[in-house]
Amino acid sequence: VKALQTRFDAYTDTALPGAAASFDIKVSPGAEGNIKIHRGDLLLAAKRTSEAATWYNGDTADARAARAILARYSRSGGEPIRVLARAASDLPDAALVQFHLGSIETKTPEDVDLQARALTRAAELLLRLGRVRGQLARADTLQGKPDAALTQIDRALELEPEDAAGLQSLWSQRFKR
């Protein structure tokens, strides 16, 4: 402790002279509709779906995408797939809509085909999201394409190695024999 204290006592703080600098700070106001959608997203993340719905009431493409994703969490049966399929068709560049459409649990062959197409589009838009590849592997497996599924799993693990336990859990829950 004495040796450290001696080194600490010998230290002198050297003040650096401030340089005259000019900073250009640009602030762009957020569109009112986007702020509402973000508020709704926070409420949805907190599992307060009915309150989230009140914030997704705009006429923009983003609001429509948010309402479609909300359907996944607030409706049951085959309705969320239909709502998300319509939104995915109308908004092909809405990556999260494509991802959520592909992530709903279903084994109906027509729906799995629809999901595979949506997840393929999501993989093009969300290049670094390994979960897209994990869900695409699920769809490939259900379509009888085990080699393609293994390729997707490898890619998912490459993109998100920290989620390996999540992928294992996903597969063990969904494909128990």
PDB file of C-alpha atoms in Angstrom:
ATOM      1  CA  VAL A   1       0.000   0.000   0.000  1.00  0.00           C
ATOM      2  CA  LYS A   2       2.865   2.364   0.851  1.00  0.00           C
ATOM      3  CA  ALA A   3       4.509   1.760  -2.537  1.00  0.00           C
ATOM      4  CA  LEU A   4       1.274   2.495  -4.343  1.00  0.00           C
ATOM      5  CA  GLN A   5       0.674   5.576  -2.222  1.00  0.00           C
ATOM      6  CA  THR A   6       4.179   6.848  -3.054  1.00  0.00           C
ATOM      7  CA  ARG A   7       3.517   6.422  -6.783  1.00  0.00           C
ATOM      8  CA  PHE A   8       0.141   8.094  -6.398  1.00  0.00           C
ATOM      9  CA  ASP A   9       1.628  11.042  -4.488  1.00  0.00           C
ATOM     10  CA  ALA A  10       4.268  11.547  -7.187  1.00  0.00           C
ATOM     11  CA  TYR A  11       1.657  11.856  -9.912  1.00  0.00           C
ATOM     12  CA  THR A  12       0.915  15.351 -11.141  1.00  0.00           C
ATOM     13  CA  ASP A  13      -2.084  16.141 -13.232  1.00  0.00           C
ATOM     14  CA  THR A  14      -1.117  17.914 -16.416  1.00  0.00           C
ATOM     15  CA  ALA A  15      -3.747  20.231 -17.696  1.00  0.00           C
ATOM     16  CA  LEU A  16      -4.118  20.239 -21.439  1.00  0.00           C
ATOM     17  CA  PRO A  17      -4.880  23.590 -22.967  1.00  0.00           C
ATOM     18  CA  GLY A  18      -8.241  23.712 -24.634  1.00  0.00           C
ATOM     19  CA  ALA A  19      -8.206  24.206 -28.362  1.00  0.00           C
ATOM     20  CA  ALA A  20     -10.541  26.599 -30.008  1.00  0.00           C
ATOM     21  CA  ALA A  21     -12.898  24.476 -32.018  1.00  0.00           C
ATOM     22  CA  SER A  22     -16.051  24.984 -33.902  1.00  0.00           C
ATOM     23  CA  PHE A  23     -18.697  22.328 -33.629  1.00  0.00           C
ATOM     24  CA  ASP A  24     -21.568  21.968 -36.013  1.00  0.00           C
ATOM     25  CA  ILE A  25     -24.401  20.341 -34.179  1.00  0.00           C
ATOM     26  CA  LYS A  26     -27.306  19.373 -36.330  1.00  0.00           C
ATOM     27  CA  VAL A  27     -30.614  18.452 -34.845  1.00  0.00           C
ATOM     28  CA  SER A  28     -33.393  17.175 -36.996  1.00  0.00           C
ATOM     29  CA  PRO A  29     -36.814  17.096 -35.467  1.00  0.00           C
ATOM     30  CA  GLY A  30     -38.470  13.716 -35.406  1.00  0.00           C
ATOM     31  CA  ALA A  31     -41.664  13.358 -37.319  1.00  0.00           C
ATOM     32  CA  GLU A  32     -44.611  13.263 -34.949  1.00  0.00           C
ATOM     33  CA  GLY A  33     -45.825   9.970 -36.408  1.00  0.00           C
ATOM     34  CA  ASN A  34     -42.472   8.264 -35.870  1.00  0.00           C
ATOM     35  CA  ILE A  35     -42.313   9.386 -32.256  1.00  0.00           C
ATOM     36  CA  LYS A  36     -45.759   7.901 -31.662  1.00  0.00           C
ATOM     37  CA  ILE A  37     -44.670   4.619 -33.235  1.00  0.00           C
ATOM     38  CA  HIS A  38     -41.590   4.485 -31.016  1.00  0.00           C
ATOM     39  CA  ARG A  39     -43.766   5.057 -27.944  1.00  0.00           C
ATOM     40  CA  GLY A  40     -45.997   2.218 -29.079  1.00  0.00           C
ATOM     41  CA  ASP A  41     -42.927   0.018 -29.600  1.00  0.00           C
ATOM     42  CA  LEU A  42     -41.845   0.633 -26.014  1.00  0.00           C
ATOM     43  CA  LEU A  43     -45.295  -0.267 -24.725  1.00  0.00           C
ATOM     44  CA  LEU A  44     -45.359  -3.415 -26.856  1.00  0.00           C
ATOM     45  CA  ALA A  45     -41.964  -4.403 -25.473  1.00  0.00           C
ATOM     46  CA  ALA A  46     -43.434  -3.948 -21.990  1.00  0.00           C
ATOM     47  CA  LYS A  47     -46.298  -6.306 -22.991  1.00  0.00           C
ATOM     48  CA  ARG A  48     -48.875  -3.534 -22.807  1.00  0.00           C
ATOM     49  CA  THR A  49     -50.425  -4.341 -26.177  1.00  0.00           C
ATOM     50  CA  SER A  50     -53.712  -2.477 -25.786  1.00  0.00           C
ATOM     51  CA  GLU A  51     -51.883   0.732 -24.881  1.00  0.00           C
ATOM     52  CA  ALA A  52     -49.395   0.207 -27.713  1.00  0.00           C
ATOM     53  CA  ALA A  53     -52.240   0.006 -30.228  1.00  0.00           C
ATOM     54  CA  THR A  54     -53.326   3.552 -29.404  1.00  0.00           C
ATOM     55  CA  TRP A  55     -49.968   4.878 -30.661  1.00  0.00           C
ATOM     56  CA  TYR A  56     -50.059   3.018 -34.000  1.00  0.00           C
ATOM     57  CA  ASN A  57     -52.984   4.953 -35.445  1.00  0.00           C
ATOM     58  CA  GLY A  58     -51.251   6.870 -38.258  1.00  0.00           C
ATOM     59  CA  ASP A  59     -51.720   6.522 -42.008  1.00  0.00           C
ATOM     60  CA  THR A  60     -48.047   5.967 -42.782  1.00  0.00           C
ATOM     61  CA  ALA A  61     -46.349   2.790 -43.961  1.00  0.00           C
ATOM     62  CA  ASP A  62     -44.494   2.600 -40.644  1.00  0.00           C
ATOM     63  CA  ALA A  63     -47.757   2.756 -38.682  1.00  0.00           C
ATOM     64  CA  ARG A  64     -49.262   0.039 -40.848  1.00  0.00           C
ATOM     65  CA  ALA A  65     -46.204  -2.157 -40.336  1.00  0.00           C
ATOM     66  CA  ALA A  66     -46.390  -1.568 -36.578  1.00  0.00           C
ATOM     67  CA  ARG A  67     -50.091  -2.544 -36.503  1.00  0.00           C
ATOM     68  CA  ALA A  68     -49.325  -5.725 -38.430  1.00  0.00           C
ATOM     69  CA  ILE A  69     -46.573  -6.688 -35.982  1.00  0.00           C
ATOM     70  CA  LEU A  70     -48.894  -5.865 -33.097  1.00  0.00           C
ATOM     71  CA  ALA A  71     -51.369  -8.394 -34.509  1.00  0.00           C
ATOM     72  CA  ARG A  72     -48.833 -11.127 -33.832  1.00  0.00           C
ATOM     73  CA  TYR A  73     -48.959 -10.361 -30.123  1.00  0.00           C
ATOM     74  CA  SER A  74     -52.597  -9.381 -29.697  1.00  0.00           C
ATOM     75  CA  ARG A  75     -54.527 -11.840 -31.870  1.00  0.00           C
ATOM     76  CA  SER A  76     -54.728 -15.600 -32.010  1.00  0.00           C
ATOM     77  CA  GLY A  77     -55.264 -18.379 -34.500  1.00  0.00           C
ATOM     78  CA  GLY A  78     -54.400 -17.818 -38.144  1.00  0.00           C
ATOM     79  CA  GLU A  79     -55.347 -14.139 -38.121  1.00  0.00           C
ATOM     80  CA  PRO A  80     -51.839 -12.776 -37.355  1.00  0.00           C
ATOM     81  CA  ILE A  81     -50.378 -14.655 -40.322  1.00  0.00           C
ATOM     82  CA  ARG A  82     -53.017 -13.194 -42.656  1.00  0.00           C
ATOM     83  CA  VAL A  83     -52.526  -9.649 -41.340  1.00  0.00           C
ATOM     84  CA  LEU A  84     -48.750  -9.899 -41.594  1.00  0.00           C
ATOM     85  CA  ALA A  85     -48.956 -11.530 -45.041  1.00  0.00           C
ATOM     86  CA  ARG A  86     -51.006  -8.602 -46.362  1.00  0.00           C
ATOM     87  CA  ALA A  87     -48.588  -6.101 -44.857  1.00  0.00           C
ATOM     88  CA  ALA A  88     -45.562  -8.034 -46.165  1.00  0.00           C
ATOM     89  CA  SER A  89     -47.062  -8.029 -49.641  1.00  0.00           C
ATOM     90  CA  ASP A  90     -47.812  -4.297 -49.546  1.00  0.00           C
ATOM     91  CA  LEU A  91     -44.560  -3.356 -47.765  1.00  0.00           C
ATOM     92  CA  PRO A  92     -41.847  -5.632 -49.219  1.00  0.00           C
ATOM     93  CA  ASP A  93     -39.058  -3.509 -47.713  1.00  0.00           C
ATOM     94  CA  ALA A  94     -40.468  -3.623 -44.172  1.00  0.00           C
ATOM     95  CA  ALA A  95     -37.849  -6.012 -42.798  1.00  0.00           C
ATOM     96  CA  LEU A  96     -39.424  -6.531 -39.382  1.00  0.00           C
ATOM     97  CA  VAL A  97     -42.808  -7.307 -40.928  1.00  0.00           C
ATOM     98  CA  GLN A  98     -41.121  -9.975 -43.061  1.00  0.00           C
ATOM     99  CA  PHE A  99     -39.291 -11.348 -40.004  1.00  0.00           C
ATOM    100  CA  HIS A 100     -42.378 -11.479 -37.788  1.00  0.00           C
ATOM    101  CA  LEU A 101     -44.420 -13.145 -40.523  1.00  0.00           C
ATOM    102  CA  GLY A 102     -41.761 -15.843 -40.746  1.00  0.00           C
ATOM    103  CA  SER A 103     -41.480 -16.294 -36.981  1.00  0.00           C
ATOM    104  CA  ILE A 104     -45.054 -17.309 -36.152  1.00  0.00           C
ATOM    105  CA  GLU A 105     -45.435 -20.940 -35.119  1.00  0.00           C
ATOM    106  CA  THR A 106     -47.266 -22.860 -37.846  1.00  0.00           C
ATOM    107  CA  LYS A 107     -46.970 -26.166 -39.657  1.00  0.00           C
ATOM    108  CA  THR A 108     -49.540 -25.511 -42.388  1.00  0.00           C
ATOM    109  CA  PRO A 109     -47.623 -26.120 -45.648  1.00  0.00           C
ATOM    110  CA  GLU A 110     -49.018 -23.024 -47.418  1.00  0.00           C
ATOM    111  CA  ASP A 111     -48.134 -20.824 -44.457  1.00  0.00           C
ATOM    112  CA  VAL A 112     -44.653 -22.337 -44.178  1.00  0.00           C
ATOM    113  CA  ASP A 113     -44.056 -21.575 -47.877  1.00  0.00           C
ATOM    114  CA  LEU A 114     -45.221 -18.009 -47.278  1.00  0.00           C
ATOM    115  CA  GLN A 115     -42.939 -17.773 -44.257  1.00  0.00           C
ATOM    116  CA  ALA A 116     -39.932 -19.072 -46.191  1.00  0.00           C
ATOM    117  CA  ARG A 117     -40.406 -16.363 -48.819  1.00  0.00           C
ATOM    118  CA  ALA A 118     -40.822 -13.680 -46.153  1.00  0.00           C
ATOM    119  CA  LEU A 119     -37.745 -14.866 -44.251  1.00  0.00           C
ATOM    120  CA  THR A 120     -35.690 -14.947 -47.438  1.00  0.00           C
ATOM    121  CA  ARG A 121     -36.627 -11.301 -48.000  1.00  0.00           C
ATOM    122  CA  ALA A 122     -35.903 -10.488 -44.344  1.00  0.00           C
ATOM    123  CA  ALA A 123     -32.457 -12.102 -44.693  1.00  0.00           C
ATOM    124  CA  GLU A 124     -31.759  -9.763 -47.629  1.00  0.00           C
ATOM    125  CA  LEU A 125     -32.809  -6.734 -45.576  1.00  0.00           C
ATOM    126  CA  LEU A 126     -31.447  -7.710 -42.146  1.00  0.00           C
ATOM    127  CA  LEU A 127     -28.000  -8.930 -43.122  1.00  0.00           C
ATOM    128  CA  ARG A 128     -26.663  -9.240 -39.575  1.00  0.00           C
ATOM    129  CA  LEU A 129     -29.654 -10.665 -37.727  1.00  0.00           C
ATOM    130  CA  GLY A 130     -28.897 -14.325 -37.125  1.00  0.00           C
ATOM    131  CA  ARG A 131     -32.394 -15.007 -35.808  1.00  0.00           C
ATOM    132  CA  VAL A 132     -33.710 -14.556 -39.331  1.00  0.00           C
ATOM    133  CA  ARG A 133     -31.452 -17.397 -40.441  1.00  0.00           C
ATOM    134  CA  GLY A 134     -32.558 -19.522 -37.477  1.00  0.00           C
ATOM    135  CA  GLN A 135     -36.212 -19.071 -38.413  1.00  0.00           C
ATOM    136  CA  LEU A 136     -35.396 -19.752 -42.052  1.00  0.00           C
ATOM    137  CA  ALA A 137     -33.758 -23.008 -40.942  1.00  0.00           C
ATOM    138  CA  ARG A 138     -37.023 -23.924 -39.185  1.00  0.00           C
ATOM    139  CA  ALA A 139     -38.997 -23.237 -42.369  1.00  0.00           C
ATOM    140  CA  ASP A 140     -36.504 -25.230 -44.450  1.00  0.00           C
ATOM    141  CA  THR A 141     -36.813 -28.167 -42.052  1.00  0.00           C
ATOM    142  CA  LEU A 142     -40.601 -28.098 -42.223  1.00  0.00           C
ATOM    143  CA  GLN A 143     -40.359 -28.023 -46.029  1.00  0.00           C
ATOM    144  CA  GLY A 144     -38.152 -31.114 -46.026  1.00  0.00           C
ATOM    145  CA  LYS A 145     -34.885 -29.328 -46.860  1.00  0.00           C
ATOM    146  CA  PRO A 146     -32.501 -30.454 -44.092  1.00  0.00           C
ATOM    147  CA  ASP A 147     -29.300 -29.496 -45.962  1.00  0.00           C
ATOM    148  CA  ALA A 148     -30.545 -25.962 -46.540  1.00  0.00           C
ATOM    149  CA  ALA A 149     -31.593 -25.803 -42.866  1.00  0.00           C
ATOM    150  CA  LEU A 150     -28.094 -26.758 -41.697  1.00  0.00           C
ATOM    151  CA  THR A 151     -26.588 -24.070 -43.914  1.00  0.00           C
ATOM    152  CA  GLN A 152     -28.947 -21.506 -42.344  1.00  0.00           C
ATOM    153  CA  ILE A 153     -28.076 -22.678 -38.830  1.00  0.00           C
ATOM    154  CA  ASP A 154     -24.370 -22.320 -39.580  1.00  0.00           C
ATOM    155  CA  ARG A 155     -24.972 -18.789 -40.848  1.00  0.00           C
ATOM    156  CA  ALA A 156     -27.108 -17.932 -37.805  1.00  0.00           C
ATOM    157  CA  LEU A 157     -24.361 -19.093 -35.450  1.00  0.00           C
ATOM    158  CA  GLU A 158     -21.777 -17.185 -37.449  1.00  0.00           C
ATOM    159  CA  LEU A 159     -23.817 -13.988 -37.202  1.00  0.00           C
ATOM    160  CA  GLU A 160     -24.876 -14.366 -33.561  1.00  0.00           C
ATOM    161  CA  PRO A 161     -22.644 -16.863 -31.726  1.00  0.00           C
ATOM    162  CA  GLU A 162     -23.905 -15.519 -28.407  1.00  0.00           C
ATOM    163  CA  ASP A 163     -27.380 -16.812 -29.296  1.00  0.00           C
ATOM    164  CA  ALA A 164     -26.315 -20.455 -29.715  1.00  0.00           C
ATOM    165  CA  ALA A 165     -28.218 -21.484 -26.573  1.00  0.00           C
ATOM    166  CA  GLY A 166     -31.333 -19.706 -27.871  1.00  0.00           C
ATOM    167  CA  LEU A 167     -31.125 -21.565 -31.181  1.00  0.00           C
ATOM    168  CA  GLN A 168     -30.670 -24.870 -29.392  1.00  0.00           C
ATOM    169  CA  SER A 169     -33.697 -24.122 -27.210  1.00  0.00           C
ATOM    170  CA  LEU A 170     -35.750 -23.131 -30.259  1.00  0.00           C
ATOM    171  CA  TRP A 171     -34.913 -26.361 -32.036  1.00  0.00           C
ATOM    172  CA  SER A 172     -35.399 -28.648 -29.048  1.00  0.00           C
ATOM    173  CA  GLN A 173     -38.845 -27.144 -28.289  1.00  0.00           C
ATOM    174  CA  ARG A 174     -40.146 -27.132 -31.839  1.00  0.00           C
ATOM    175  CA  PHE A 175     -38.805 -30.414 -33.128  1.00  0.00           C
ATOM    176  CA  LYS A 176     -39.222 -32.866 -30.277  1.00  0.00           C
ATOM    177  CA  ARG A 177     -40.036 -36.328 -31.521  1.00  0.00           C
TER     178      ARG A 177
END
